[in-house]
Tab-separated table of C-alpha atoms in Angstrom:
chain	number	residue	atom	x	y	z
A	608	UNK	CA	-25.844	-17.777	-4.234
A	609	UNK	CA	-22.261	-18.344	-5.110
A	610	UNK	CA	-19.695	-16.166	-3.658
A	611	UNK	CA	-17.422	-13.974	-5.626
A	612	UNK	CA	-13.829	-12.867	-5.281
A	613	UNK	CA	-12.455	-9.216	-5.466
A	614	UNK	CA	-12.325	-9.771	-9.328
A	615	UNK	CA	-15.922	-10.533	-9.513
A	616	UNK	CA	-15.321	-14.275	-10.200
A	617	UNK	CA	-16.477	-17.346	-8.243
A	618	UNK	CA	-13.970	-18.483	-5.494
A	619	UNK	CA	-12.907	-22.252	-6.254
A	620	UNK	CA	-10.377	-22.953	-3.257
A	621	UNK	CA	-10.896	-20.977	-0.276
A	622	UNK	CA	-13.615	-18.681	0.909
A	623	UNK	CA	-13.723	-17.202	4.098
A	624	UNK	CA	-16.425	-15.050	5.649
A	625	UNK	CA	-15.215	-11.551	6.309
A	626	UNK	CA	-13.328	-11.874	9.812
A	627	UNK	CA	-13.531	-9.504	12.777
A	628	UNK	CA	-10.400	-9.138	14.875
A	629	UNK	CA	-10.713	-9.149	18.772
A	630	UNK	CA	-11.514	-5.331	18.866
A	631	UNK	CA	-14.421	-5.831	16.302
A	632	UNK	CA	-12.313	-4.349	13.464
A	633	UNK	CA	-12.703	-5.993	10.116
A	634	UNK	CA	-9.647	-7.896	8.870
A	635	UNK	CA	-8.934	-6.843	5.416
A	636	UNK	CA	-5.877	-8.888	4.793
A	637	UNK	CA	-4.461	-11.941	6.077
A	638	UNK	CA	-1.046	-13.907	5.443
A	639	UNK	CA	-1.087	-17.440	6.184
A	640	UNK	CA	2.509	-19.158	6.272
A	641	UNK	CA	3.479	-17.186	3.141
A	642	UNK	CA	6.716	-18.103	1.414
A	643	UNK	CA	8.499	-16.612	-1.713
A	644	UNK	CA	11.406	-18.704	-2.839
A	645	UNK	CA	13.814	-17.955	-5.809
A	646	UNK	CA	16.013	-20.341	-7.515
A	647	UNK	CA	19.567	-19.240	-8.610
A	648	UNK	CA	21.217	-22.201	-10.441
A	649	UNK	CA	21.266	-25.100	-7.878
A	650	UNK	CA	20.796	-22.497	-4.941
A	651	UNK	CA	17.356	-21.674	-3.394
A	652	UNK	CA	16.925	-18.570	-1.132
A	653	UNK	CA	13.700	-17.344	0.650
A	654	UNK	CA	12.939	-13.521	0.192
A	655	UNK	CA	10.030	-14.359	2.507
A	656	UNK	CA	9.540	-17.458	4.638
A	657	UNK	CA	6.461	-18.452	6.701
A	658	UNK	CA	5.210	-15.050	6.868
A	659	UNK	CA	1.743	-14.780	9.063
A	660	UNK	CA	-0.119	-11.626	9.790
A	661	UNK	CA	-3.381	-9.818	9.829
A	662	UNK	CA	-4.081	-6.129	8.743
A	663	UNK	CA	-7.382	-4.414	9.631
A	664	UNK	CA	-9.353	-2.357	7.257
A	665	UNK	CA	-8.724	1.480	7.927
A	666	UNK	CA	-5.283	0.834	9.672
A	667	UNK	CA	-1.961	2.558	8.998
A	668	UNK	CA	0.789	-0.092	9.059
A	669	UNK	CA	4.336	0.475	8.885
A	670	UNK	CA	6.654	-2.261	7.842
A	671	UNK	CA	10.274	-1.789	9.065
A	672	UNK	CA	13.598	-3.551	8.383
A	673	UNK	CA	16.802	-3.122	6.703
A	674	UNK	CA	17.848	-3.601	3.085
A	675	UNK	CA	17.113	-7.085	1.847
A	676	UNK	CA	15.107	-7.910	4.901
A	677	UNK	CA	11.926	-8.801	2.708
A	678	UNK	CA	9.937	-5.548	3.060
A	679	UNK	CA	9.392	-4.952	-0.871
A	680	UNK	CA	8.741	-8.599	-1.333
A	681	UNK	CA	5.976	-8.305	1.344
A	682	UNK	CA	4.619	-5.243	-0.310
A	683	UNK	CA	4.758	-6.674	-3.800
A	684	UNK	CA	2.776	-9.645	-2.588
A	685	UNK	CA	0.294	-7.401	-0.750
A	686	UNK	CA	-0.234	-5.415	-4.140
A	687	UNK	CA	-0.742	-8.596	-6.340
A	688	UNK	CA	2.361	-7.414	-8.063
A	689	UNK	CA	4.075	-10.867	-7.225
A	690	UNK	CA	2.801	-14.203	-6.484
A	691	UNK	CA	3.689	-16.438	-3.423
A	692	UNK	CA	5.694	-19.606	-3.711
A	693	UNK	CA	3.391	-21.295	-0.984
A	694	UNK	CA	0.861	-20.144	1.616
A	695	UNK	CA	-2.307	-17.995	1.390
A	696	UNK	CA	-2.992	-14.467	0.968
A	697	UNK	CA	-6.452	-13.482	1.870
A	698	UNK	CA	-8.016	-10.254	0.726
A	699	UNK	CA	-11.491	-9.602	2.296
A	700	UNK	CA	-12.081	-13.236	2.315
A	701	UNK	CA	-10.604	-14.161	-1.302
A	702	UNK	CA	-7.500	-15.921	-1.666
A	703	UNK	CA	-4.969	-14.087	-4.052
A	704	UNK	CA	-2.845	-17.058	-4.268
A	705	UNK	CA	-5.474	-18.875	-6.449
A	706	UNK	CA	-6.054	-15.839	-8.953
A	707	UNK	CA	-4.588	-16.122	-12.520
A	708	UNK	CA	-3.040	-13.187	-14.204
A	709	UNK	CA	-6.159	-11.558	-15.438
A	710	UNK	CA	-7.725	-11.777	-11.780
A	711	UNK	CA	-4.537	-10.295	-10.424
A	712	UNK	CA	-4.796	-7.508	-12.816
A	713	UNK	CA	-8.327	-6.879	-12.026
A	714	UNK	CA	-7.359	-6.974	-8.180
A	715	UNK	CA	-4.803	-4.056	-8.592
A	716	UNK	CA	-6.992	-2.155	-10.763
A	717	UNK	CA	-9.966	-2.249	-8.578
A	718	UNK	CA	-8.325	-2.324	-5.001
A	719	UNK	CA	-4.679	-1.053	-4.689
A	720	UNK	CA	-3.077	2.302	-5.102
A	721	UNK	CA	0.763	2.647	-4.837
A	722	UNK	CA	2.976	5.544	-3.820
A	723	UNK	CA	6.434	5.192	-4.796
A	724	UNK	CA	9.601	6.868	-3.438
A	725	UNK	CA	10.498	8.590	-6.785
A	726	UNK	CA	6.977	9.783	-7.646
A	727	UNK	CA	6.850	8.007	-11.080
A	728	UNK	CA	5.150	10.967	-12.609
A	729	UNK	CA	5.081	11.519	-16.600
A	730	UNK	CA	7.083	14.582	-17.066
A	731	UNK	CA	5.159	15.663	-20.178
A	732	UNK	CA	1.773	15.490	-18.359
A	733	UNK	CA	0.566	18.221	-16.056
A	734	UNK	CA	-0.506	17.165	-12.356
A	735	UNK	CA	-4.177	17.009	-13.574
A	736	UNK	CA	-3.270	14.753	-16.444
A	737	UNK	CA	-1.139	12.540	-14.284
A	738	UNK	CA	-4.031	11.966	-12.135
A	739	UNK	CA	-6.661	11.560	-14.839
A	740	UNK	CA	-4.704	8.698	-16.179
A	741	UNK	CA	-6.343	6.529	-13.507
A	742	UNK	CA	-9.573	6.804	-15.674
A	743	UNK	CA	-7.902	4.396	-18.086
A	744	UNK	CA	-7.532	1.699	-15.397
A	745	UNK	CA	-10.701	1.985	-13.339
A	746	UNK	CA	-14.186	3.517	-14.086
A	747	UNK	CA	-15.295	4.962	-10.761
A	748	UNK	CA	-12.156	7.206	-10.056
A	749	UNK	CA	-12.363	10.481	-8.254
A	750	UNK	CA	-12.386	13.604	-10.222
A	751	UNK	CA	-8.825	14.631	-10.686
A	752	UNK	CA	-9.239	18.137	-9.632
A	753	UNK	CA	-10.959	16.658	-6.400
A	754	UNK	CA	-8.099	14.478	-5.726
A	755	UNK	CA	-5.611	17.093	-6.116
A	756	UNK	CA	-7.587	19.487	-3.977
A	757	UNK	CA	-7.569	16.805	-1.236
A	758	UNK	CA	-3.846	17.014	-1.259
A	759	UNK	CA	-3.667	20.668	-1.190
A	760	UNK	CA	-2.523	21.089	-4.822
A	761	UNK	CA	-5.730	22.829	-6.181
A	762	UNK	CA	-3.606	25.746	-7.419
A	763	UNK	CA	-0.759	23.437	-9.101
A	764	UNK	CA	-3.028	21.141	-11.273
A	765	UNK	CA	-1.964	22.759	-14.499
A	766	UNK	CA	1.686	22.600	-13.517
A	767	UNK	CA	4.216	19.954	-14.943
A	768	UNK	CA	6.348	17.812	-12.748
A	769	UNK	CA	9.486	20.104	-13.511
A	770	UNK	CA	7.545	23.113	-12.171
A	771	UNK	CA	6.844	21.610	-8.788
A	772	UNK	CA	8.843	20.832	-5.690
A	773	UNK	CA	9.574	17.406	-4.508
A	774	UNK	CA	6.862	17.473	-1.951
A	775	UNK	CA	4.175	18.691	-4.636
A	776	UNK	CA	5.505	15.900	-6.747
A	777	UNK	CA	4.765	13.312	-4.084
A	778	UNK	CA	1.485	14.848	-3.188
A	779	UNK	CA	0.573	14.601	-6.735
A	780	UNK	CA	1.577	10.891	-6.718
A	781	UNK	CA	-0.632	10.251	-3.606
A	782	UNK	CA	-3.462	12.107	-5.348
A	783	UNK	CA	-3.073	9.631	-8.446
A	784	UNK	CA	-3.183	6.714	-6.151
A	785	UNK	CA	-6.222	7.777	-4.154
A	786	UNK	CA	-8.067	8.921	-7.219
A	787	UNK	CA	-8.683	5.155	-7.790
A	788	UNK	CA	-10.672	4.918	-4.691
A	789	UNK	CA	-8.464	2.071	-3.405
A	790	UNK	CA	-9.157	0.020	-0.513
A	791	UNK	CA	-5.577	-0.454	-0.009
A	792	UNK	CA	-2.891	2.050	-0.394
A	793	UNK	CA	0.776	0.807	-0.587
A	794	UNK	CA	3.709	3.281	0.093
A	795	UNK	CA	7.211	2.411	-0.537
A	796	UNK	CA	9.669	4.764	1.231
A	797	UNK	CA	7.333	7.619	0.337
A	798	UNK	CA	9.388	10.182	2.126
A	799	UNK	CA	12.870	8.943	1.078
A	800	UNK	CA	13.495	11.506	-1.441
A	801	UNK	CA	12.108	14.516	0.863
A	802	UNK	CA	13.285	16.693	3.370
A	803	UNK	CA	12.086	16.521	6.961
A	804	UNK	CA	9.728	19.267	6.729
A	805	UNK	CA	8.013	18.235	3.303
A	806	UNK	CA	8.330	14.547	4.550
A	807	UNK	CA	6.093	15.273	7.609
A	808	UNK	CA	3.634	16.916	5.405
A	809	UNK	CA	3.419	13.746	3.386
A	810	UNK	CA	3.232	11.550	6.334
A	811	UNK	CA	0.465	13.625	7.708
A	812	UNK	CA	-1.450	13.243	4.621
A	813	UNK	CA	-1.109	9.462	4.477
A	814	UNK	CA	-2.198	9.243	8.317
A	815	UNK	CA	-5.334	11.318	7.466
A	816	UNK	CA	-6.195	8.843	4.636
A	817	UNK	CA	-6.118	6.164	7.136
A	818	UNK	CA	-8.004	8.067	9.901
A	819	UNK	CA	-10.412	10.189	8.190
A	820	UNK	CA	-10.952	8.412	4.835
A	821	UNK	CA	-10.665	4.770	6.294
A	822	UNK	CA	-8.155	3.562	3.775
A	823	UNK	CA	-5.862	0.840	4.706
A	824	UNK	CA	-2.341	2.317	4.418
A	825	UNK	CA	0.721	0.183	4.385
A	826	UNK	CA	4.182	1.922	4.266
A	827	UNK	CA	7.389	0.221	3.895
A	828	UNK	CA	10.395	2.002	5.404
A	829	UNK	CA	13.928	1.584	6.860
A	830	UNK	CA	13.080	4.664	9.265
A	831	UNK	CA	12.158	3.329	12.781
A	832	UNK	CA	10.992	6.766	13.795
A	833	UNK	CA	7.724	6.074	11.713
A	834	UNK	CA	6.830	3.346	13.978
A	835	UNK	CA	5.258	5.898	16.278
A	836	UNK	CA	2.527	7.140	13.995
A	837	UNK	CA	1.313	3.297	12.799
A	838	UNK	CA	-1.534	1.431	14.231
A	839	UNK	CA	0.552	-1.743	13.655
A	840	UNK	CA	4.253	-2.180	13.283
A	841	UNK	CA	5.496	-5.045	11.498
A	842	UNK	CA	9.269	-5.771	11.657
A	843	UNK	CA	10.827	-7.825	8.972
A	844	UNK	CA	14.342	-9.528	9.214
A	845	UNK	CA	16.065	-12.144	7.047
A	846	UNK	CA	12.903	-12.824	5.109
A	847	UNK	CA	10.898	-13.588	8.168
A	848	UNK	CA	8.370	-11.668	10.517
A	849	UNK	CA	10.474	-10.628	13.476
A	850	UNK	CA	7.743	-8.993	15.497
A	851	UNK	CA	4.185	-7.522	15.002
A	852	UNK	CA	3.267	-4.623	17.635
A	853	UNK	CA	-0.098	-2.984	17.845
A	854	UNK	CA	0.160	0.692	19.038
A	855	UNK	CA	-2.692	1.788	20.922
A	856	UNK	CA	-1.841	5.430	21.161
A	857	UNK	CA	-0.025	6.440	17.842
A	858	UNK	CA	1.480	9.817	17.479
A	859	UNK	CA	0.364	12.476	15.139
A	860	UNK	CA	2.458	12.623	12.039
A	861	UNK	CA	3.304	16.162	12.783
A	862	UNK	CA	5.168	15.056	15.972
A	863	UNK	CA	7.431	12.863	14.425
A	864	UNK	CA	11.241	13.908	14.147
A	865	UNK	CA	14.019	12.237	12.371
């Protein structure tokens, strides 16, 4: 039988069996010498160069680095929101770099949830209605009420964003992302607009998604304190992977101070 990629279409270039890491964990994502190059006039520059890494299913991964280091480029490539110039990006044995636009759209819809720094909620819709939008993208979504209850917002589902605190809005955005039942949850500075107390609540929620729901959570941040709660910490500098550190005993998110 022909094997299929994550969009349900046959693989035509690279097809790898689902790999196991040395500890028996399933490798969900693998970057192999990935480059992202931009052209400005006669000048070329790399937003990401020769990046190689693996991410296991159910891991919580923190990507650290200063502004302009390549963190957002890495996140966009993971989410199929941008395409690599060269190299290979594997997702559960399928090579995303061989996908056309329709296949990438299907990949994003079926596998990826995104949590933004500034929530990106539609102000004229209630929390329930914002989460319910996921039904227009994917058929097998979680019930919006259930998703909101899972982030502690059962009593706020009929409120509009302007009636909620920043933490409540961010939890609504997380509920919207997880309502898709994504295998990969991408978080772009998810606590950047929150105070410390509320930020801890959001971090704890994301950590629980990884530990209890077995979602693969990848968070981009410039805050080095968040490294303590991650299973894997990827440091990015000048468009390259500076280091990859696996944490055998990550802290609980409630213990992090910044």
